[in-house]
XYZ file of N, CA and C in Angstrom:
777
model
N 78.336 76.222 79.601
C 79.762 76.260 80.275
C 79.418 77.397 81.289
N 80.318 77.079 82.465
C 80.084 77.762 83.564
C 80.914 79.191 83.109
N 80.118 80.207 83.771
C 80.987 81.821 83.489
C 82.014 81.619 84.466
N 83.181 82.755 84.341
C 83.870 83.144 85.385
C 83.488 84.368 85.722
N 83.855 84.740 87.159
C 83.516 85.879 87.950
C 84.651 86.504 88.669
N 84.397 88.132 88.783
C 85.175 88.868 89.254
C 84.196 89.453 90.549
N 84.511 89.098 91.759
C 83.511 89.226 92.895
C 84.500 90.324 93.979
N 83.789 91.394 94.089
C 84.552 92.212 95.312
C 84.391 91.573 96.787
N 85.218 91.231 97.456
C 85.044 91.177 98.983
C 84.757 92.080 99.995
N 85.011 93.354 99.540
C 84.838 94.671 100.527
C 85.404 94.198 101.565
N 85.054 94.727 102.772
C 85.770 94.829 104.074
C 85.472 93.740 104.766
N 86.329 93.277 105.687
C 85.924 92.077 106.546
C 84.356 92.021 107.062
N 83.872 93.258 107.438
C 82.676 93.257 108.187
C 81.440 92.950 107.353
N 81.829 92.366 105.909
C 80.830 92.216 105.034
C 80.140 90.948 105.760
N 81.173 90.037 105.887
C 80.856 88.922 106.440
C 79.396 88.574 107.350
N 79.214 89.666 108.091
C 78.294 89.617 109.101
C 77.307 90.222 108.706
N 77.190 91.421 107.763
C 76.254 92.416 107.413
C 75.035 91.680 106.627
N 74.135 92.501 106.817
C 72.892 91.860 106.024
C 72.553 93.221 105.162
N 72.842 93.390 103.909
C 72.555 94.554 103.167
C 72.455 93.947 101.696
N 71.888 94.834 100.802
C 71.816 94.673 99.291
C 72.772 93.933 98.691
N 74.023 94.268 99.275
C 75.215 93.403 98.270
C 75.210 91.955 98.961
N 74.991 91.856 100.053
C 75.296 90.383 100.767
C 74.004 89.618 100.195
N 72.878 90.184 100.208
C 71.747 89.454 99.851
C 71.911 89.232 98.189
N 72.468 90.269 97.460
C 72.758 89.871 96.011
C 73.658 88.582 95.728
N 74.604 88.419 96.677
C 75.582 86.926 96.638
C 74.944 86.161 97.261
N 74.034 85.997 98.256
C 73.324 84.723 98.438
C 72.446 84.472 97.525
N 71.916 85.387 96.725
C 70.951 84.902 95.514
C 71.803 84.359 94.611
N 73.042 85.156 94.064
C 73.796 84.338 93.043
C 73.993 83.081 93.150
N 74.242 82.767 94.563
C 74.951 81.441 94.701
C 73.698 80.444 94.257
N 72.624 80.751 94.622
C 71.111 79.977 94.398
C 71.077 79.975 92.878
N 71.429 80.987 92.244
C 70.933 80.960 90.599
C 71.831 80.275 89.855
N 73.045 80.006 90.399
C 74.130 79.441 89.347
C 73.965 78.019 89.443
N 74.204 77.478 88.495
C 74.127 75.966 88.266
C 75.327 75.604 89.527
N 75.076 74.471 90.200
C 75.907 74.046 91.223
C 77.233 73.653 90.464
N 78.610 74.124 91.128
C 79.640 73.812 90.273
C 80.385 72.637 90.901
N 80.974 71.967 90.130
C 81.771 70.896 90.494
C 82.950 71.173 91.710
N 83.404 72.345 91.260
C 84.457 72.954 92.307
C 84.592 74.501 91.891
N 85.432 75.157 93.007
C 85.471 76.391 92.871
C 87.143 76.890 92.789
N 87.552 77.416 91.689
C 89.106 77.883 91.494
C 89.082 79.441 91.890
N 89.605 80.014 92.988
C 89.707 81.243 93.294
C 90.867 82.038 93.578
N 90.911 82.507 92.875
C 92.262 83.819 92.966
C 91.895 85.073 93.996
N 92.597 84.840 95.061
C 92.345 85.968 95.978
C 93.553 86.928 96.134
N 92.869 88.157 96.289
C 93.876 89.161 96.540
C 94.743 89.534 97.711
N 94.259 88.384 98.666
C 94.866 88.366 99.751
C 95.939 87.210 100.129
N 96.253 86.801 98.890
C 97.117 85.478 98.615
C 98.275 86.137 97.710
N 99.437 86.705 97.771
C 100.314 87.372 96.869
C 101.501 86.401 96.856
N 102.111 86.105 95.813
C 103.224 85.199 95.710
C 103.756 85.829 94.326
N 104.985 85.626 94.240
C 105.760 85.642 93.051
C 105.486 84.914 92.013
N 105.418 83.543 92.579
C 105.460 82.412 91.891
C 103.814 81.736 92.001
N 103.147 81.340 90.798
C 101.878 81.005 90.965
C 101.402 79.658 91.970
N 100.831 79.989 92.883
C 100.677 78.844 93.818
C 99.318 78.232 93.768
N 99.254 77.030 93.840
C 98.285 75.914 93.630
C 97.943 75.238 95.002
N 96.711 75.482 95.762
C 96.448 74.568 96.733
C 96.394 73.303 96.500
N 97.021 72.397 97.382
C 96.790 71.245 97.628
C 96.375 70.541 99.089
N 95.009 70.909 99.500
C 94.871 71.136 100.942
C 93.471 70.068 101.037
N 93.498 69.287 101.830
C 92.693 68.292 101.806
C 91.387 68.741 102.673
N 91.565 69.617 103.769
C 90.562 70.668 104.428
C 91.225 72.095 104.965
N 90.352 73.093 104.208
C 91.112 74.461 104.731
C 90.622 74.550 106.086
N 91.870 75.490 106.698
C 91.401 76.188 107.839
C 90.942 77.514 107.454
N 90.597 78.450 108.428
C 89.838 79.877 108.049
C 91.052 80.600 108.731
N 91.379 81.577 107.958
C 92.467 82.785 108.324
C 91.807 83.631 108.274
N 92.133 84.587 109.581
C 91.608 85.695 110.078
C 92.593 86.579 109.812
N 93.004 87.314 108.435
C 93.907 88.094 108.189
C 93.466 89.661 108.301
N 93.270 90.069 109.492
C 92.652 91.367 109.490
C 92.477 91.364 111.245
N 92.801 92.771 111.724
C 92.425 92.907 112.926
C 91.628 94.176 113.428
N 91.249 94.053 114.900
C 90.250 95.410 115.199
C 88.832 95.366 114.981
N 88.613 94.202 114.180
C 86.931 94.144 114.041
C 85.967 93.334 115.100
N 84.910 93.370 114.776
C 83.713 92.540 115.614
C 84.449 91.285 116.186
N 84.451 90.917 117.450
C 85.126 89.611 117.789
C 84.275 88.501 116.989
N 83.110 88.704 116.772
C 82.326 87.620 116.119
C 83.007 87.141 114.591
N 83.507 88.015 113.998
C 84.248 87.666 112.872
C 85.244 86.625 112.947
N 85.828 86.611 114.327
C 86.906 85.559 114.559
C 86.442 84.227 114.824
N 85.142 84.275 114.935
C 84.366 82.764 115.236
C 84.034 81.917 113.996
N 84.121 82.775 112.928
C 83.486 82.220 111.733
C 84.563 81.115 111.178
N 83.805 80.011 110.980
C 84.411 79.020 110.239
C 84.111 78.383 108.796
N 84.860 78.237 107.915
C 84.241 77.838 106.630
C 85.298 76.458 106.114
N 85.287 75.669 106.589
C 85.743 74.201 106.293
C 85.533 73.574 105.141
N 85.852 74.283 104.195
C 85.815 73.835 102.638
C 86.738 72.863 102.751
N 86.717 71.743 101.626
C 87.670 70.732 101.376
C 88.535 71.130 99.908
N 89.427 70.294 99.469
C 90.006 70.535 98.400
C 89.732 69.612 97.485
N 90.399 69.559 96.439
C 90.470 68.663 95.368
C 91.600 68.220 94.662
N 92.297 67.290 94.918
C 93.563 66.935 94.430
C 93.560 66.789 93.133
N 92.615 66.073 92.457
C 92.464 65.756 90.933
C 92.503 67.130 90.336
N 91.399 67.993 90.876
C 91.372 69.439 90.028
C 92.858 70.106 90.183
N 93.293 70.161 91.052
C 94.809 70.899 91.648
C 95.756 70.121 90.346
N 95.600 68.832 90.222
C 96.582 68.151 89.407
C 96.374 68.721 87.888
N 95.069 68.700 87.761
C 94.657 69.206 86.129
C 94.855 70.672 86.175
N 94.925 71.474 87.242
C 95.352 72.923 86.989
C 96.660 72.744 86.643
N 97.469 72.106 87.448
C 98.923 72.084 87.452
C 99.560 71.682 85.929
N 98.847 70.752 85.291
C 99.009 70.248 83.689
C 98.919 71.419 82.860
N 97.707 72.129 83.180
C 97.479 73.071 82.239
C 98.362 74.305 82.413
N 98.734 74.807 83.572
C 99.899 75.642 83.729
C 101.213 75.291 82.943
N 101.371 73.878 83.175
C 102.738 73.510 82.666
C 102.710 73.798 81.132
N 101.541 72.828 80.514
C 101.226 73.295 79.066
C 101.300 74.800 78.438
N 101.179 75.431 79.297
C 101.081 77.032 78.630
C 102.520 77.634 79.273
N 103.348 76.914 79.751
C 104.660 77.591 80.222
C 104.645 78.445 81.404
N 103.659 78.101 82.470
C 103.580 78.984 83.367
C 103.996 78.241 84.562
N 105.115 78.832 85.691
C 105.631 78.011 86.549
C 104.858 78.021 87.616
N 104.876 77.446 88.512
C 103.644 77.202 89.951
C 104.655 76.370 90.890
N 103.963 76.547 92.077
C 104.426 75.614 93.237
C 103.089 75.132 93.965
N 103.405 74.135 94.716
C 102.071 73.629 95.684
C 102.263 74.164 96.825
N 101.046 74.490 97.310
C 100.821 74.898 98.790
C 99.952 73.639 99.419
N 100.241 73.198 100.794
C 99.375 71.787 101.326
C 99.139 72.345 102.569
N 99.223 73.290 103.168
C 98.968 73.696 104.674
C 98.061 75.065 104.674
N 98.232 75.894 103.672
C 97.595 77.260 103.820
C 96.198 77.233 103.771
N 95.401 77.837 104.717
C 93.989 77.919 104.896
C 93.288 78.943 103.919
N 92.048 79.155 103.998
C 91.348 80.178 103.222
C 91.474 81.545 103.874
N 91.807 82.658 103.147
C 91.958 83.990 103.611
C 90.434 84.623 103.626
N 90.437 85.979 103.936
C 89.018 86.592 104.183
C 88.676 86.861 102.571
N 89.720 87.002 101.594
C 89.225 87.204 100.260
C 88.453 85.951 99.748
N 88.809 84.835 100.336
C 88.116 83.684 99.614
C 86.843 83.490 100.530
N 86.892 83.308 101.774
C 85.870 82.931 102.687
C 84.543 83.616 102.621
N 85.058 85.228 102.785
C 83.915 86.157 102.858
C 82.914 85.816 101.926
N 83.246 85.518 100.488
C 82.316 85.585 99.375
C 81.748 84.145 99.324
N 82.761 83.109 99.477
C 82.278 81.805 99.358
C 81.360 81.268 100.298
N 81.279 82.043 101.480
C 80.356 81.541 102.634
C 78.695 82.026 102.203
N 79.081 83.291 101.579
C 77.670 84.004 100.864
C 76.998 83.146 99.827
N 77.880 82.723 98.754
C 77.731 81.835 97.830
C 77.008 80.279 98.119
N 77.977 80.090 98.719
C 77.947 78.567 99.211
C 77.854 78.262 100.843
N 77.172 78.639 101.707
C 77.042 78.602 103.002
C 77.625 77.127 103.646
N 77.062 76.019 103.002
C 77.417 74.728 103.701
C 78.778 74.376 103.497
N 79.673 75.220 102.842
C 81.186 74.684 102.592
C 81.089 73.312 102.010
N 80.344 73.123 101.055
C 80.171 71.599 100.698
C 80.725 71.701 99.263
N 81.205 72.612 98.543
C 81.952 72.387 97.188
C 83.206 72.618 97.528
N 84.146 71.702 96.567
C 85.546 71.765 96.790
C 86.343 73.101 96.244
N 87.135 73.532 96.832
C 87.936 74.906 96.671
C 89.306 74.497 96.146
N 89.851 75.213 95.409
C 90.969 75.066 94.789
C 91.593 76.786 94.820
N 92.334 76.992 96.103
C 92.910 78.532 96.146
C 94.114 78.738 95.473
N 94.116 79.795 94.773
C 95.096 80.337 93.903
C 95.779 81.825 94.410
N 96.996 81.962 94.352
C 97.589 83.220 94.606
C 97.597 84.048 93.424
N 97.981 85.467 93.694
C 97.748 86.215 92.489
C 99.177 87.026 92.506
N 99.998 87.611 91.489
C 101.147 88.097 91.509
C 100.861 89.468 90.882
N 100.642 90.755 91.849
C 100.515 91.943 91.410
C 101.835 92.602 90.600
N 102.630 91.959 90.633
C 103.916 92.490 89.902
C 104.061 91.896 88.486
N 103.142 91.155 88.192
C 103.242 90.604 86.806
C 102.470 91.863 85.864
N 102.824 91.799 84.518
C 102.103 92.678 83.645
C 100.608 91.927 83.609
N 99.590 93.016 83.392
C 98.316 92.466 83.378
C 98.286 91.282 82.256
N 98.855 91.381 81.079
C 98.744 90.571 80.123
C 99.206 89.034 80.368
N 100.386 88.863 81.471
C 100.722 87.762 82.172
C 99.417 87.085 83.029
N 98.831 88.115 83.562
C 97.749 87.527 84.756
C 96.701 87.216 84.008
N 96.320 87.688 82.703
C 95.267 87.335 81.754
C 95.651 85.877 81.350
N 97.051 85.600 81.063
C 97.470 84.537 80.384
C 97.133 83.396 81.500
N 97.280 83.573 82.552
C 97.163 82.462 83.373
C 95.706 82.095 83.731
N 94.832 83.149 83.665
C 93.214 82.827 83.650
C 93.177 82.165 82.208
N 93.533 82.478 81.268
C 93.296 81.733 79.924
C 93.745 80.341 79.687
N 94.846 80.289 80.613
C 95.305 78.961 80.749
C 94.204 77.521 81.228
N 93.437 78.266 82.078
C 92.454 77.535 83.048
C 91.202 77.516 82.380
N 90.931 78.226 81.327
C 89.723 78.392 80.725
C 89.120 76.985 80.190
N 89.549 76.082 79.764
C 89.037 74.571 79.746
C 88.198 74.159 80.837
N 88.555 74.661 82.062
C 87.798 73.995 83.194
C 86.440 74.288 83.430
N 85.993 75.527 82.668
C 84.779 76.182 82.507
C 83.895 75.027 82.043
N 84.643 74.513 80.962
C 83.601 73.351 80.383
C 83.436 72.001 80.983
N 84.036 72.206 82.224
C 84.142 71.073 83.232
C 83.252 71.248 84.701
N 82.226 72.408 84.500
C 81.583 72.895 85.517
C 82.165 73.287 86.941
N 83.257 74.037 86.288
C 84.251 74.334 87.380
C 84.134 75.782 87.442
N 83.807 76.616 88.513
C 83.633 78.123 88.587
C 84.737 78.504 89.090
N 85.571 79.409 88.104
C 86.862 80.307 88.605
C 86.396 81.775 88.800
N 86.736 82.145 90.043
C 86.646 83.361 90.401
C 87.806 84.207 90.932
N 87.683 85.508 90.460
C 88.734 86.406 91.127
C 88.325 87.428 92.200
N 88.899 87.385 93.530
C 88.180 88.224 94.436
C 89.262 89.343 94.575
N 88.270 90.680 94.811
C 89.317 91.753 95.137
C 88.374 92.977 95.124
N 88.934 93.869 94.595
C 87.976 95.190 94.483
C 88.439 96.072 93.323
N 87.587 96.510 92.608
C 87.903 97.397 91.313
C 88.279 98.819 91.911
N 87.994 99.289 92.612
C 88.321 100.477 93.512
C 88.654 100.266 95.223
N 89.928 100.302 95.452
C 90.049 99.813 96.747
C 91.589 100.679 97.179
N 91.231 101.711 97.794
C 92.147 102.502 98.371
C 91.981 102.876 99.877
N 92.427 102.140 101.052
C 92.206 101.893 102.233
C 92.635 103.472 102.804
N 93.637 104.193 102.109
C 93.861 105.848 102.928
C 92.753 106.557 102.221
N 92.043 106.313 101.550
C 90.676 107.035 100.930
C 89.413 106.870 101.636
N 89.370 105.774 102.208
C 88.223 105.389 102.746
C 87.577 106.523 103.745
N 86.296 106.891 103.719
C 85.603 107.708 104.948
C 85.294 106.800 105.931
N 85.254 107.562 107.280
C 84.867 106.958 108.568
C 83.402 106.653 108.518
N 82.646 107.369 108.006
C 81.195 107.040 107.919
C 80.706 106.619 106.499
N 79.463 105.877 106.622
C 79.020 105.736 105.408
C 77.675 106.082 105.287
N 77.597 107.213 104.281
C 76.220 107.694 103.989
C 75.485 107.528 102.851
N 76.372 106.286 102.293
C 75.742 105.802 100.946
C 76.084 106.501 99.578
N 76.806 107.545 99.449
C 77.133 108.356 98.604
C 78.698 107.898 97.839
N 78.916 108.112 96.843
C 80.085 107.533 96.448
C 81.020 108.587 95.739
N 82.180 108.842 96.159
C 83.195 109.866 95.554
C 83.243 109.901 94.016
N 83.141 111.135 93.229
C 82.874 111.208 92.000
C 84.275 110.604 91.343
N 85.335 110.633 91.955
C 86.471 110.120 91.325
C 86.243 108.608 91.152
N 85.824 107.617 92.126
C 85.881 106.357 92.263
C 84.654 106.007 90.958
N 83.783 106.854 91.037
C 82.668 106.622 89.910
C 83.459 106.862 88.584
N 84.047 107.762 88.312
C 84.699 107.895 87.091
C 85.384 106.658 86.576
N 86.373 106.312 87.365
C 87.137 105.228 87.358
C 86.403 104.149 87.134
N 85.326 103.661 87.823
C 84.782 102.288 87.462
C 83.885 102.627 86.263
N 83.305 103.908 85.889
C 82.801 104.048 84.759
C 83.424 103.554 83.549
N 84.658 103.918 83.613
C 85.779 103.873 82.331
C 85.889 102.155 82.173
N 86.278 101.828 83.402
C 86.673 100.565 83.575
C 85.272 99.619 82.897
N 84.214 100.088 83.370
C 83.039 99.452 82.972
C 82.901 99.277 81.342
N 82.997 100.430 80.681
C 83.089 100.616 79.335
C 84.079 99.512 78.609
N 85.193 99.699 79.443
C 86.255 98.998 78.612
C 86.211 97.476 78.776
N 85.779 96.900 79.986
C 85.234 95.469 80.124
C 84.400 95.060 79.031
N 83.124 95.778 78.920
C 82.132 95.354 78.014
C 82.685 95.504 76.738
N 83.398 96.286 76.250
C 84.073 96.138 74.801
C 85.290 95.260 74.649
N 85.655 94.556 75.855
C 86.704 93.757 75.863
C 88.011 94.358 75.240
N 88.102 95.522 75.761
C 89.317 96.403 75.077
C 90.503 96.078 75.665
N 91.289 94.874 75.600
C 92.305 94.647 75.987
C 93.470 95.451 76.185
N 93.599 95.964 75.192
C 94.881 97.169 74.855
C 94.885 98.157 76.085
N 93.500 98.631 76.083
C 93.151 99.711 77.180
C 93.363 99.347 78.469
N 92.689 98.091 78.534
C 92.617 97.434 80.279
C 94.230 97.326 80.620
N 94.680 96.836 79.899
C 96.143 96.392 80.247
C 97.210 97.550 80.414
N 96.502 98.822 79.958
C 97.348 100.007 80.432
C 96.491 100.896 81.022
N 95.602 100.284 82.048
C 94.707 101.008 82.823
C 95.581 102.160 83.695
N 96.451 101.990 84.114
C 97.306 102.602 85.133
C 97.669 104.038 84.428
N 97.500 103.924 83.129
C 97.969 105.275 82.486
C 96.680 106.049 81.792
N 95.737 105.187 81.489
C 94.853 105.483 80.747
C 93.342 105.941 81.365
N 93.158 105.090 82.470
C 91.933 105.462 83.352
C 91.970 106.451 84.159
N 90.908 107.300 84.147
C 90.772 108.448 85.012
C 90.845 108.243 86.422
N 91.954 108.867 87.067
C 91.731 108.480 88.577
C 92.346 107.579 88.872
N 93.310 106.542 87.847
C 93.726 105.258 88.239
C 94.768 105.071 89.511
N 95.458 106.127 89.642
C 96.246 106.065 91.030
C 95.672 106.629 92.293
N 94.412 106.831 92.155
C 93.605 106.770 93.735
C 92.663 105.576 93.692
N 92.122 105.353 92.529
C 91.515 103.884 92.745
C 92.083 102.621 92.543
N 93.564 102.628 92.254
C 94.245 101.500 92.163
C 95.627 101.817 92.466
N 95.828 102.358 93.891
C 97.104 102.894 94.331
C 98.171 101.624 93.981
N 99.413 102.243 93.660
C 100.452 101.044 93.422
C 100.939 100.381 94.556
N 100.639 100.627 95.695
C 100.774 99.959 97.184
C 99.681 98.920 97.261
N 98.538 99.061 96.463
C 97.420 98.095 96.862
C 96.943 97.462 95.384
N 97.613 97.299 94.239
C 96.964 96.870 93.343
C 96.675 95.487 93.005
N 97.062 94.580 94.441
C 96.652 93.290 94.512
C 94.964 93.172 94.442
N 94.257 93.817 94.965
C 93.011 93.985 94.762
C 92.363 94.070 93.392
N 92.850 94.826 92.617
C 92.411 95.200 91.378
C 92.839 93.988 90.188
N 94.049 93.188 90.281
C 94.267 92.587 89.292
C 93.702 91.075 89.386
N 92.926 90.523 90.443
C 92.104 89.452 89.995
C 91.199 89.644 89.055
N 90.968 90.689 88.560
C 89.893 90.695 87.369
C 90.500 90.224 86.398
N 91.721 90.320 85.904
C 92.555 89.661 84.761
C 92.747 88.193 84.924
N 92.774 87.769 85.719
C 92.587 86.286 85.915
C 91.139 85.911 85.516
N 90.315 86.334 86.101
C 88.915 85.901 85.964
C 88.501 86.066 84.538
N 89.009 87.121 84.150
C 88.621 87.634 82.477
C 89.387 86.761 81.415
N 90.595 86.614 81.788
C 91.428 85.537 81.126
C 90.834 84.172 80.781
N 89.866 84.118 82.137
C 89.339 82.415 81.950
C 88.203 82.404 81.025
N 87.650 83.626 80.419
C 86.670 83.504 79.455
C 87.083 84.187 78.147
N 88.591 83.969 77.976
C 88.936 84.554 76.786
C 88.264 84.032 75.227
N 87.648 82.756 75.537
C 87.154 82.099 74.514
C 85.781 82.485 74.353
N 85.357 83.308 74.956
C 83.782 83.542 75.026
C 83.711 85.120 75.529
N 84.221 85.996 74.876
C 84.451 87.532 75.240
C 83.089 88.177 75.419
N 82.816 88.041 76.715
C 81.207 88.707 77.152
C 81.762 89.242 78.713
N 81.323 90.479 78.796
C 81.466 91.097 80.179
C 79.911 91.622 80.574
N 79.538 91.280 81.497
C 78.349 91.628 81.883
C 78.351 91.950 83.523
N 78.131 93.570 83.890
C 78.025 93.973 85.377
C 76.679 93.578 85.927
N 76.895 92.426 86.891
C 75.598 92.217 87.697
C 75.494 93.025 88.747
N 76.338 93.601 89.301
C 75.995 94.565 90.568
C 77.340 95.516 91.022
N 76.572 96.652 91.237
C 77.828 97.769 91.627
C 77.313 98.555 92.691
N 78.054 98.826 93.651
C 77.596 99.768 94.956
C 79.070 100.090 95.693
N 78.926 100.993 96.171
C 80.108 101.860 97.093
C 79.835 101.814 98.441
N 81.023 101.618 99.271
C 80.922 101.867 100.658
C 81.846 102.913 101.035
N 81.652 103.449 102.145
C 82.525 104.416 103.024
C 83.321 105.257 101.834
N 82.543 105.762 101.036
C 82.810 106.935 99.966
C 83.348 106.311 98.674
N 84.061 105.005 98.863
C 84.759 104.853 97.417
C 85.242 103.271 97.213
N 84.933 102.330 98.451
C 85.246 101.055 98.323
C 84.067 100.382 97.604
N 84.566 99.855 96.364
C 83.707 99.268 95.561
C 83.178 98.038 95.565
N 81.924 97.708 95.732
C 81.371 96.187 95.549
C 80.791 95.851 94.328
N 81.524 95.386 93.337
C 81.169 94.815 91.875
C 81.516 93.643 91.670
N 80.216 93.146 91.037
C 80.276 91.584 90.709
C 80.383 91.839 88.939
N 81.417 91.188 88.419
C 81.345 91.009 87.053
C 81.291 89.638 86.578
N 80.444 89.193 85.579
C 80.370 88.184 84.944
C 80.872 88.021 83.595
N 82.013 86.913 83.394
C 82.666 86.929 82.238
C 82.296 85.490 81.509
N 82.093 85.560 80.195
C 81.438 84.305 79.440
C 79.839 84.125 79.477
């Protein structure tokens, strides 16, 4: 059975960097069994209703500004898959989850930055999915759980975001050191995930140390993809931390495997 993943997409510059994290993601793509398709929940696609892509071929969205000009020349022309999108819609319907189709939107950098490192040839179909940070974590988990059967069909489910993501707290220089408050939050999260402690995880905002710094209310869209990815492995409750590092003092680069 294919595992599901939560993968941090970091800052846009990650797309052109060569560091331990990018090397890890490159290797991860080679180590995993080749998936039939990738279903990806991106922190940069926020909507009140669950959106499901029905795109033949994706354009590349540059949803950032002021970065190295070379970033704006990157293309990731992955194709979609209407049959798998249809299956996703049927699973959502079966579980009482409302949704809408999206037929024109391209892949945002929350999607293509990591997909390009995992599968640089853009030759694996992608079904892009939105996230709703206004939902309760239980409901986000439920959406992922509704799609768990896809893992038995060699379909890879990814939540893309960041466990610690507070742009206002980032440091202008990167000396390789991590702020203690970020590490404390991530340590709490790590223990809770490995214990599959859903009651605590669903109340992370009040229980986790430094939660308001690590996951500010105005930026929780980067944290919540972890619940979609985790829910997709509800029938195989195992969480494994494959990589963790920090940039700019507190921006987390973490990869969690579920299942």
